[in-house]
Amino acid sequence: MGCATAYFLSRRGFRVTICEADTVASGATGLASGGVRTQFATALEMQMTLRSRELWRSFEREHDLDLGYQRCGYLTLAADEETAEELARRRPMQNEIGINAIELDRQKLDELAPGINSDDVLLAIYTPDDGFGSPADVTNDILTAARKAGATLRQRSPAEQVTGNADHGFDVQLAGGETIQAQAVVSCAGHGSPEIGRGFGINLPVSAYRQHQFLTEPIDNFDLTALPNILDPALDLYFRREGTGVLLGISDPAEAGRTDTTVTWALLEPLGERLERRWPRLVDVGIAKGWVGCYEVTPDRRALIGGHDGFFYATGFSGHGFMHGFAAGETVAALVANEVPPLNVSELSADRFADPVSHQKTPST
Ligand SMILES: Cc1cc2nc3c(=O)[nH]c(=O)nc-3n(C[C@H](O)[C@H](O)[C@H](O)COP(=O)(O)OP(=O)(O)OC[C@H]3O[C@@H](n4cnc5c(N)ncnc54)[C@H](O)[C@@H]3O)c2cc1C
C-alpha cells in the first residue's frame, strides 16, 4: 500500500519519503498468497480488483516489464445454503460490472480440479479472468518505479511520533532520531495503523488474524495446469497451484488477535479432514513447508481508505490487499492531491467507525 501510494504521488511531482519500520514487504505483503479475484459481496471491491488489474497492465506497458500475473481463474464452491444464496445474489452485480462469472457443472469442475469431491456442492461460480501474482515481487517493481520517479525510502525506520497540523506542516519523527517534515502523512502501516490513527484522533480499528499457508511437495501423478484458485467458505479452506505443488490456506478463529508467526502444526489435522472431504487425492501428499502471516482485519472485513486535513490512510484490507493495493494507492494519491479519485471509495472511510469523543486536532503520536 505504501509503495503503490508513493508511486502515484511521485508521478504527480510530490516529494515522497517512505518510512518503513522493518524492510519493504516484511509485513502481510511478503507472506500473502497473492490471489486476485472479482468475487466479492460488494460492487466496490469487485471494481477495485478490476482497476488494479487495469493499472498493472498499463504499468507493464509503461515500464516494459512483466509483473507475473497468472490468469488461472477463481472458483468459489458453495457447500451450504448460505454461501449458495450469497453467490447467487452477486451474479447480477457481476454481470452489470462486466465480470465474466460462470456457473460450473460437476463435469467441468472435475476437468479443472481432477478428483475434487462435488457431491455436496450446491453452486460453483468460476471467474476465469482472476488469478494470482507474487506480492513481494510486484511491490518491489512498484517501489523501483516510485524511486525512479523521485521517492526515497528509509527502511528500519519506524515512525514514532507525528506532530503538527495541515496548516503548518507535520514533523514525522523516526526511531533513529531523524525528523521528516511533511505537508501530508499517509498511513499504510498494516497492524501499526491503530497507533498512528490515534495520534490524529482517528479510529483505525485494524487487528491481526493469523492465516496459515501450507505448501505441498511436488505432485506428479496428476496435471495441475488448469487448476484455478479454489475457495471453499463452508470448510474455511482455499488452495491454488504453486509451481508443481499446491498451496493450501487454513486458519483457526481461536488465534484471532495473535500477532506472532509461529506455525501451529496441529492445524494439519483439520486440514487433512477438510481435504478428505473436498479433495481426497491430496490427503497423502506430503507438506514441504508451512508459514503464518497476519491479515490486517477490520470489524466488517472491508478496507479503510480515506483522510482529510493532511492525514490519509489505506489499511485494514482484511485479506484483499494485494489485489486491491494498486487501485488503493492510486485512490489515496488522488485524495492527497485533492483530486476526484477514479473510484469513489467514500464507503470505506474510517468515519464508519468514528469515535467522536477521541477526536483531537493536533496529533501527538
Ligand atoms: C497469509 C496471507 C495470505 C494472503 N492472501 C492474500 C491474497 O490471496 N490476495 C490478496 O489480495 N491479499 C492477500 N493477503 C492480504 C494482503 O497480503 C494484505 O492485505 C496486504 O499485503 C496489506 O498490505 P499493506 O501494505 O497494507 O500492509 P503490510 O504489508 O503489512 O505493510 C505494512 C508495513 O508497515 C510497516 N509499519 C508498521 N508500523 C509502522 C510505523 N510506525 N512506521 C513505519 N512503518 C510501519 C510494517 O513494517 C509493514 O512493512 C494475504 C495476507 C496474508 C497474511
Coordinates of C-alpha atoms and ligand atoms in Angstrom, one line a residue:
M1 CA 0.0 0.0 0.0
G2 CA 2.8 2.3 0.9
C3 CA 4.8 1.7 -2.3
A4 CA 1.8 2.0 -4.5
T5 CA 0.8 5.3 -2.9
A6 CA 4.4 6.6 -3.2
Y7 CA 4.4 5.6 -6.9
F8 CA 1.2 7.5 -7.7
L9 CA 2.2 10.5 -5.6
S10 CA 5.8 10.7 -7.1
R11 CA 4.4 10.6 -10.6
R12 CA 2.4 13.7 -9.7
G13 CA 5.6 15.5 -8.7
F14 CA 5.2 15.1 -4.9
R15 CA 8.4 14.6 -2.9
V16 CA 7.7 11.3 -1.1
T17 CA 9.6 9.6 1.7
I18 CA 8.5 6.0 2.5
C19 CA 9.3 5.3 6.2
E20 CA 9.3 1.5 6.8
A21 CA 9.6 0.1 10.3
D22 CA 11.4 -3.0 9.0
T23 CA 12.0 -3.8 5.3
V24 CA 9.7 -3.4 2.3
A25 CA 7.3 -6.3 2.1
S26 CA 8.2 -7.6 5.5
G27 CA 4.6 -7.4 6.7
A28 CA 1.5 -9.1 5.4
T29 CA 2.6 -8.4 1.8
G30 CA 5.6 -10.7 1.8
L31 CA 3.6 -13.6 3.4
A32 CA 0.5 -13.4 1.2
S33 CA -0.7 -16.0 -1.3
G34 CA -1.3 -13.4 -4.0
G35 CA -4.8 -14.4 -5.0
V36 CA -6.7 -12.0 -7.3
R37 CA -10.5 -12.3 -7.6
T38 CA -13.5 -10.4 -8.6
Q39 CA -15.8 -12.5 -6.4
F40 CA -16.8 -10.2 -3.6
A41 CA -20.0 -9.3 -1.7
T42 CA -19.9 -5.6 -2.8
A43 CA -19.5 -3.9 -6.1
L44 CA -16.7 -1.6 -4.9
E45 CA -14.4 -4.5 -4.0
M46 CA -15.1 -6.1 -7.4
Q47 CA -14.2 -2.8 -9.1
M48 CA -11.1 -2.4 -7.1
T49 CA -9.8 -5.7 -8.4
L50 CA -10.6 -4.7 -12.0
R51 CA -9.0 -1.3 -11.5
S52 CA -5.8 -2.9 -10.1
R53 CA -5.5 -5.3 -13.0
E54 CA -6.0 -2.4 -15.4
L55 CA -3.3 -0.4 -13.6
W56 CA -0.9 -3.4 -13.6
R57 CA -1.3 -3.7 -17.4
S58 CA -0.6 -0.1 -18.0
F59 CA 2.3 -0.2 -15.6
E60 CA 3.8 -3.2 -17.5
R61 CA 3.4 -1.3 -20.8
E62 CA 4.9 1.9 -19.5
H63 CA 7.9 0.2 -17.7
D64 CA 8.3 -2.6 -20.2
L65 CA 8.2 -5.4 -17.6
D66 CA 6.1 -8.4 -16.7
L67 CA 4.5 -8.3 -13.2
G68 CA 4.0 -12.1 -13.4
Y69 CA 0.2 -12.2 -13.2
Q70 CA -1.0 -15.8 -13.6
R71 CA -4.5 -15.9 -15.1
C72 CA -5.9 -19.2 -13.8
G73 CA -9.3 -18.3 -12.7
Y74 CA -11.0 -18.3 -9.3
L75 CA -13.6 -20.9 -8.3
T76 CA -15.9 -20.5 -5.2
L77 CA -17.7 -23.6 -4.0
A78 CA -20.9 -23.2 -2.1
A79 CA -21.4 -26.3 0.1
D80 CA -24.1 -24.7 2.3
E81 CA -27.3 -22.8 1.6
E82 CA -26.0 -19.5 3.0
T83 CA -23.0 -19.5 0.6
A84 CA -25.1 -20.6 -2.3
E85 CA -27.6 -17.7 -1.7
E86 CA -24.7 -15.3 -1.4
L87 CA -23.1 -16.4 -4.7
A88 CA -26.4 -16.2 -6.5
R89 CA -27.0 -12.7 -5.1
R90 CA -23.8 -11.5 -6.5
R91 CA -24.4 -12.6 -10.1
P92 CA -26.5 -9.6 -11.3
M93 CA -23.9 -7.3 -9.8
Q94 CA -21.0 -9.1 -11.6
N95 CA -23.0 -9.0 -14.9
E96 CA -23.6 -5.3 -14.5
I97 CA -19.9 -4.6 -13.9
G98 CA -18.9 -6.8 -16.8
I99 CA -17.3 -9.6 -14.8
N100 CA -17.3 -12.9 -16.6
A101 CA -18.7 -15.2 -13.9
I102 CA -19.8 -18.7 -15.0
E103 CA -21.8 -21.4 -13.1
L104 CA -19.9 -24.7 -13.4
D105 CA -21.5 -28.2 -13.6
R106 CA -19.9 -31.3 -12.0
Q107 CA -18.1 -32.4 -15.1
K108 CA -16.5 -29.0 -15.7
L109 CA -15.4 -28.9 -12.0
D110 CA -13.7 -32.3 -12.4
E111 CA -11.9 -31.1 -15.5
L112 CA -10.5 -28.1 -13.6
A113 CA -9.7 -29.9 -10.4
P114 CA -9.4 -33.6 -11.2
G115 CA -10.9 -35.7 -8.4
I116 CA -12.5 -32.9 -6.5
N117 CA -15.5 -34.1 -4.5
S118 CA -18.5 -32.0 -5.5
D119 CA -21.2 -34.2 -4.0
D120 CA -22.2 -31.6 -1.5
V121 CA -21.6 -28.5 -3.8
L122 CA -24.8 -26.6 -4.3
L123 CA -23.4 -23.9 -6.6
A124 CA -19.9 -23.3 -8.1
I125 CA -19.0 -20.0 -9.6
Y126 CA -15.9 -19.6 -11.8
T127 CA -14.4 -16.3 -12.8
P128 CA -11.8 -17.2 -15.5
D129 CA -10.0 -13.8 -15.7
D130 CA -9.0 -14.0 -12.0
G131 CA -5.6 -15.5 -10.9
F132 CA -2.7 -14.8 -8.7
G133 CA 0.7 -13.0 -8.6
S134 CA 3.7 -12.6 -6.4
P135 CA 3.0 -9.8 -3.9
A136 CA 6.7 -9.2 -2.8
D137 CA 7.9 -9.1 -6.4
V138 CA 5.1 -6.8 -7.6
T139 CA 5.7 -4.5 -4.6
N140 CA 9.4 -4.3 -5.3
D141 CA 8.7 -3.5 -9.0
I142 CA 6.4 -0.7 -7.9
L143 CA 9.0 0.5 -5.4
T144 CA 11.7 0.7 -8.1
A145 CA 9.4 2.8 -10.3
A146 CA 8.5 5.0 -7.4
R147 CA 12.1 5.6 -6.7
K148 CA 12.8 6.4 -10.3
A149 CA 10.0 9.0 -10.1
G150 CA 11.8 10.5 -7.1
A151 CA 10.5 8.8 -4.0
T152 CA 13.1 8.0 -1.2
L153 CA 13.0 5.0 1.2
R154 CA 14.0 4.8 4.8
Q155 CA 14.0 1.2 6.0
R156 CA 14.3 0.0 9.6
S157 CA 12.8 3.5 10.4
P158 CA 9.6 3.2 12.3
A159 CA 7.6 6.5 12.5
E160 CA 7.4 7.0 16.3
Q161 CA 5.6 10.3 16.6
V162 CA 3.9 12.8 14.3
T163 CA 3.3 16.4 15.5
G164 CA 1.9 19.4 13.7
N165 CA -1.1 20.1 11.5
A166 CA -2.1 20.6 7.9
D167 CA -1.8 24.4 8.1
H168 CA 1.8 24.4 9.4
G169 CA 3.0 21.0 8.3
F170 CA 3.9 17.8 10.1
D171 CA 7.1 16.6 11.8
V172 CA 7.4 12.8 11.5
Q173 CA 10.0 11.6 14.0
L174 CA 11.7 8.3 13.1
A175 CA 13.1 5.9 15.6
G176 CA 16.7 6.6 14.5
G177 CA 16.3 10.3 15.6
E178 CA 15.7 11.7 12.1
T179 CA 12.7 14.1 11.6
I180 CA 11.0 14.4 8.3
Q181 CA 8.9 17.5 7.5
A182 CA 5.8 16.9 5.5
Q183 CA 2.7 18.6 4.2
A184 CA 0.8 15.4 4.4
V185 CA 1.1 12.0 6.1
V186 CA -0.3 8.8 4.6
S187 CA -0.6 5.8 7.0
C188 CA -0.2 2.4 5.2
A189 CA 1.1 0.7 8.4
G190 CA -1.0 -2.5 8.4
H191 CA -1.1 -3.6 12.1
G192 CA 0.7 -0.4 13.1
S193 CA -2.3 1.7 11.8
P194 CA -4.4 2.0 15.0
E195 CA -1.5 3.6 16.9
I196 CA -0.8 6.1 14.1
G197 CA -4.5 6.9 13.7
R198 CA -4.9 7.5 17.4
G199 CA -2.3 10.3 17.2
F200 CA -4.6 12.0 14.7
G201 CA -7.8 11.3 16.7
I202 CA -8.9 8.8 14.0
N203 CA -10.1 5.3 14.9
L204 CA -8.4 2.8 12.5
P205 CA -9.6 -0.5 14.0
V206 CA -7.2 -2.9 12.5
S207 CA -6.3 -6.2 14.2
A208 CA -4.4 -9.3 13.4
Y209 CA -5.9 -12.5 12.2
R210 CA -3.4 -15.4 11.7
Q211 CA -3.7 -17.2 8.4
H212 CA -1.7 -20.4 7.8
Q213 CA -0.4 -21.5 4.5
F214 CA 1.0 -24.9 3.7
L215 CA 2.8 -25.8 0.5
T216 CA 2.7 -29.5 -0.6
E217 CA 5.5 -31.5 -2.0
P218 CA 5.6 -31.6 -5.8
I219 CA 2.6 -33.6 -7.2
D220 CA 3.4 -35.6 -10.2
N221 CA 0.5 -38.1 -10.5
F222 CA -2.0 -35.6 -11.9
D223 CA -2.0 -32.5 -14.0
L224 CA -2.4 -29.2 -12.2
T225 CA -2.1 -26.8 -15.2
A226 CA -5.8 -25.9 -15.3
L227 CA -6.2 -25.7 -11.5
P228 CA -7.9 -22.4 -10.6
N229 CA -7.7 -20.8 -7.1
I230 CA -10.4 -22.5 -5.2
L231 CA -12.2 -21.0 -2.2
D232 CA -14.5 -23.2 -0.1
P233 CA -16.1 -20.9 2.6
A234 CA -18.0 -23.7 4.2
L235 CA -14.8 -25.5 5.0
D236 CA -12.8 -22.3 5.5
L237 CA -10.2 -23.6 3.0
Y238 CA -8.5 -22.3 -0.1
F239 CA -6.0 -23.7 -2.4
R240 CA -4.2 -23.0 -5.7
R241 CA -1.3 -24.3 -7.7
E242 CA 2.2 -23.1 -6.8
G243 CA 4.8 -24.5 -9.1
T244 CA 4.4 -28.2 -9.2
G245 CA 2.6 -28.3 -5.8
V246 CA -0.5 -26.9 -4.2
L247 CA -0.7 -24.0 -1.7
L248 CA -3.3 -24.6 1.0
G249 CA -4.7 -21.9 3.3
I250 CA -6.4 -22.5 6.6
S251 CA -7.0 -20.5 9.8
D252 CA -8.1 -21.1 13.4
P253 CA -10.5 -18.4 14.7
A254 CA -9.3 -19.1 18.2
E255 CA -6.0 -17.5 17.2
A256 CA -7.6 -14.1 16.3
G257 CA -5.6 -11.2 17.7
R258 CA -2.3 -13.1 18.0
T259 CA 0.5 -11.4 16.0
D260 CA 3.2 -14.0 16.2
T261 CA 4.0 -16.1 13.2
T262 CA 4.7 -19.4 14.9
V263 CA 3.2 -22.3 12.8
T264 CA 0.5 -24.3 14.6
W265 CA 1.4 -27.7 13.0
A266 CA -1.6 -29.2 14.8
L267 CA -3.7 -27.5 12.1
L268 CA -2.6 -30.1 9.7
E269 CA -5.2 -32.4 11.3
P270 CA -8.3 -30.4 10.5
L271 CA -6.6 -29.5 7.1
G272 CA -6.4 -33.3 6.4
E273 CA -10.0 -33.8 7.4
R274 CA -11.2 -31.0 5.1
L275 CA -9.1 -32.3 2.2
E276 CA -10.5 -35.7 2.7
R277 CA -14.0 -34.2 2.2
R278 CA -13.1 -31.9 -0.7
W279 CA -10.1 -33.3 -2.5
P280 CA -9.2 -36.8 -1.2
R281 CA -6.4 -37.1 -3.8
L282 CA -4.4 -34.6 -1.8
V283 CA -4.6 -36.2 1.6
D284 CA -1.5 -38.4 1.1
V285 CA 0.7 -35.7 -0.4
G286 CA 3.5 -34.5 1.9
I287 CA 3.8 -30.9 3.2
A288 CA 7.0 -29.3 2.2
K289 CA 6.6 -26.1 4.3
G290 CA 4.2 -24.0 6.3
W291 CA 4.1 -20.4 7.4
V292 CA 1.8 -17.9 9.1
G293 CA 1.0 -14.3 8.0
C294 CA -1.4 -12.0 9.7
Y295 CA -4.3 -10.5 7.9
E296 CA -4.9 -6.9 8.9
V297 CA -8.6 -7.1 9.6
T298 CA -11.3 -4.6 10.3
P299 CA -14.6 -5.3 12.1
D300 CA -16.5 -5.5 8.8
R301 CA -13.6 -7.0 6.8
R302 CA -13.6 -4.1 4.5
A303 CA -10.6 -1.8 4.0
L304 CA -10.1 1.7 5.4
I305 CA -9.3 4.3 2.8
G306 CA -9.7 8.0 3.1
G307 CA -8.5 11.0 5.0
H308 CA -8.5 14.8 5.1
D309 CA -6.6 17.7 6.6
G310 CA -3.2 16.3 5.8
F311 CA -3.8 12.9 7.2
F312 CA -4.7 10.0 4.9
Y313 CA -4.8 6.2 5.3
A314 CA -5.0 2.9 3.3
T315 CA -5.1 0.0 5.6
G316 CA -7.2 -2.9 7.0
F317 CA -7.5 -4.8 3.7
S318 CA -8.6 -8.0 5.6
G319 CA -7.1 -10.5 3.1
H320 CA -7.6 -8.5 -0.1
G321 CA -4.7 -6.0 0.0
F322 CA -2.5 -7.5 -2.7
M323 CA -5.3 -7.4 -5.3
H324 CA -6.5 -4.0 -4.2
G325 CA -3.2 -2.4 -3.5
F326 CA -2.6 -0.6 -6.8
A327 CA -6.1 0.8 -7.0
A328 CA -5.9 1.9 -3.4
G329 CA -2.6 3.6 -4.0
E330 CA -4.0 5.4 -6.9
T331 CA -7.0 6.5 -4.9
V332 CA -5.1 7.8 -1.9
A333 CA -2.7 9.7 -4.1
A334 CA -5.7 11.4 -5.7
L335 CA -7.1 12.3 -2.3
V336 CA -3.8 13.8 -1.2
A337 CA -3.6 15.8 -4.4
N338 CA -7.2 17.0 -3.8
E339 CA -8.4 15.4 -7.0
V340 CA -11.5 13.2 -7.5
P341 CA -10.3 9.6 -7.5
P342 CA -11.3 7.3 -10.4
L343 CA -13.1 5.1 -7.8
N344 CA -15.5 6.5 -5.3
V345 CA -14.3 4.9 -2.0
S346 CA -16.2 7.0 0.4
E347 CA -18.0 3.9 1.8
L348 CA -14.5 2.8 3.0
S349 CA -13.9 5.9 5.1
A350 CA -12.9 5.3 8.8
D351 CA -15.9 7.6 9.6
R352 CA -17.9 4.4 9.8
F353 CA -16.0 3.5 13.0
A354 CA -15.8 7.1 14.2
D355 CA -15.4 7.7 17.9
P356 CA -16.3 11.4 18.3
V357 CA -15.0 11.6 21.9
S358 CA -11.4 10.9 21.0
H359 CA -11.1 13.5 18.2
Q360 CA -8.3 15.9 18.6
K361 CA -6.9 18.5 16.1
T362 CA -3.2 18.2 16.8
P363 CA -1.7 14.8 16.7
S364 CA 0.8 13.8 19.4
T365 CA 1.8 10.2 18.4
Ligands
LIG1 C1 -1.3 -15.5 4.7 C2 -1.8 -14.3 3.9 C3 -2.5 -14.6 2.7 C4 -3.0 -13.5 2.0 N1 -3.5 -13.8 0.8 C5 -4.0 -12.7 0.0 C6 -4.5 -13.0 -1.3 O1 -4.6 -14.1 -1.7 N2 -4.9 -11.9 -2.0 C7 -4.8 -10.6 -1.5 O2 -5.1 -9.7 -2.2 N3 -4.3 -10.4 -0.3 C8 -3.9 -11.4 0.5 N4 -3.5 -11.2 1.7 C9 -3.6 -9.8 2.3 C10 -2.5 -8.9 1.8 O3 -1.3 -9.5 1.9 C11 -2.5 -7.6 2.7 O4 -3.9 -7.1 2.7 C12 -1.6 -6.6 2.1 O5 -0.4 -7.1 1.8 C13 -1.5 -5.4 3.0 O6 -0.5 -4.5 2.6 P1 -0.2 -3.3 3.5 O7 0.9 -2.6 2.7 O8 -1.4 -2.6 3.9 O9 0.4 -4.0 4.8 P2 1.8 -4.7 5.1 O10 2.3 -5.5 4.0 O11 1.6 -5.4 6.4 O12 2.8 -3.4 5.3 C14 2.7 -2.5 6.4 C15 4.1 -2.1 6.7 O13 4.0 -1.0 7.6 C16 5.2 -1.1 8.4 N5 4.9 -0.4 9.7 C17 4.1 -0.7 10.7 N6 4.1 0.3 11.6 C18 5.0 1.3 11.2 C19 5.4 2.5 11.7 N7 5.0 3.0 12.8 N8 6.3 3.2 10.9 C20 6.8 2.7 9.7 N9 6.4 1.5 9.2 C21 5.5 0.8 9.9 C22 5.3 -2.6 8.6 O14 6.7 -2.9 8.9 C23 4.9 -3.2 7.3 O15 6.0 -3.4 6.4 C24 -2.9 -12.2 2.5 C25 -2.3 -11.9 3.7 C26 -1.8 -13.0 4.4 C27 -1.1 -12.7 5.7

